[in-house]
CSV table of C-alpha atoms and ligand atoms in Angstrom, one decimal:
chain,number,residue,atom,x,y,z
A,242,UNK,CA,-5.8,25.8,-23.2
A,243,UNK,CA,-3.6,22.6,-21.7
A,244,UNK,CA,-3.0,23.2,-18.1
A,245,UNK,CA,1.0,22.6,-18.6
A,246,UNK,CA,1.1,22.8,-14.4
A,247,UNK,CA,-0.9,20.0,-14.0
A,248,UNK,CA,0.5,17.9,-17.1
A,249,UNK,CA,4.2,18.2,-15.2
A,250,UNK,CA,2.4,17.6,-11.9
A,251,UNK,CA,0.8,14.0,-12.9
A,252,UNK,CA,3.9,13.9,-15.3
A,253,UNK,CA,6.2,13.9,-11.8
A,254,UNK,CA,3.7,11.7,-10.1
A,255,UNK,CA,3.8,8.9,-12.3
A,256,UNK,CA,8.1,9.1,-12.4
A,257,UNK,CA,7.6,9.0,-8.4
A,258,UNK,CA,5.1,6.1,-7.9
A,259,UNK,CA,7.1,4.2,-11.3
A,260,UNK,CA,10.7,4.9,-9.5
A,261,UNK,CA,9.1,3.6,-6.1
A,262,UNK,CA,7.6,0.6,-7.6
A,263,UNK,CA,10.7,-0.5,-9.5
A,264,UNK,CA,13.8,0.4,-7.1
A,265,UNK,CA,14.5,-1.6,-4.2
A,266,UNK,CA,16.3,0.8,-2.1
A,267,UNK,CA,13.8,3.2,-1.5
A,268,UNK,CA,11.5,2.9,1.3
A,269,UNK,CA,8.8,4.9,2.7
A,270,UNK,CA,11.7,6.7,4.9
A,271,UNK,CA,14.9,6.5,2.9
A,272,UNK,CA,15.1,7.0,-0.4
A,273,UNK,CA,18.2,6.4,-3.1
A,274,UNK,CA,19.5,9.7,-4.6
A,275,UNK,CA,17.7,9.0,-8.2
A,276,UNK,CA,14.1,8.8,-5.8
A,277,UNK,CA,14.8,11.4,-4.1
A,278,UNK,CA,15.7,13.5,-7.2
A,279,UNK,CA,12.1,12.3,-8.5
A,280,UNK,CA,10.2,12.9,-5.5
A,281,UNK,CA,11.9,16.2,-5.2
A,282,UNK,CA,10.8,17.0,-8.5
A,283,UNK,CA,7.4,15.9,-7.5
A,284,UNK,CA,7.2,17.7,-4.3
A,285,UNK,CA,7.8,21.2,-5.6
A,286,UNK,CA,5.1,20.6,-8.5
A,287,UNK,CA,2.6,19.8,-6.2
A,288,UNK,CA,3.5,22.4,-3.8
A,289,UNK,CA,3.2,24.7,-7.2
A,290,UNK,CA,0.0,23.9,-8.5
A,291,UNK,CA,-1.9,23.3,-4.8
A,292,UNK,CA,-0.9,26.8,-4.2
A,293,UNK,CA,-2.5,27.9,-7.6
A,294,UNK,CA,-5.6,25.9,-6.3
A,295,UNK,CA,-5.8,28.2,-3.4
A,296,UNK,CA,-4.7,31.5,-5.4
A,297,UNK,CA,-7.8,30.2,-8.1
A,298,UNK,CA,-10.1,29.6,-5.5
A,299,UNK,CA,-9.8,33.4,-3.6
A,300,UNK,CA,-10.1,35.0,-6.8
B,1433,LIG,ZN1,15.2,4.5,-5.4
């Protein structure tokens, strides 16, 4: 079965280090409004699938 969680979740990874790499406004503190649409994006998928970590792990 593909784990679709963690395909988005290293999908949203790559976008964030690849935005980071390439912009020049983004810093570790500020970001532009595409990076921080990206690491947004990126945030909340690995908030998501930690917490199914956890969830798997108590079963
Ligand atoms: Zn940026």
């Amino acid at each position: 079965m593909p784990d679709d969680l963690y395909q988005r979740y290293m999908a949203a990874h790559r976008a964030n280090q690849a935005h980071s790499d390439a912009c020049t406004t983004c810093t570790a503190a500020t970001r532009c409004p595409d990076g921080q649409r990206v690491y947004e994006r990126f945030a909340r998928l690995q908030d998501a699938y930690l917490k199914r970590q956890r969830d798997q792990r108590r079963r």
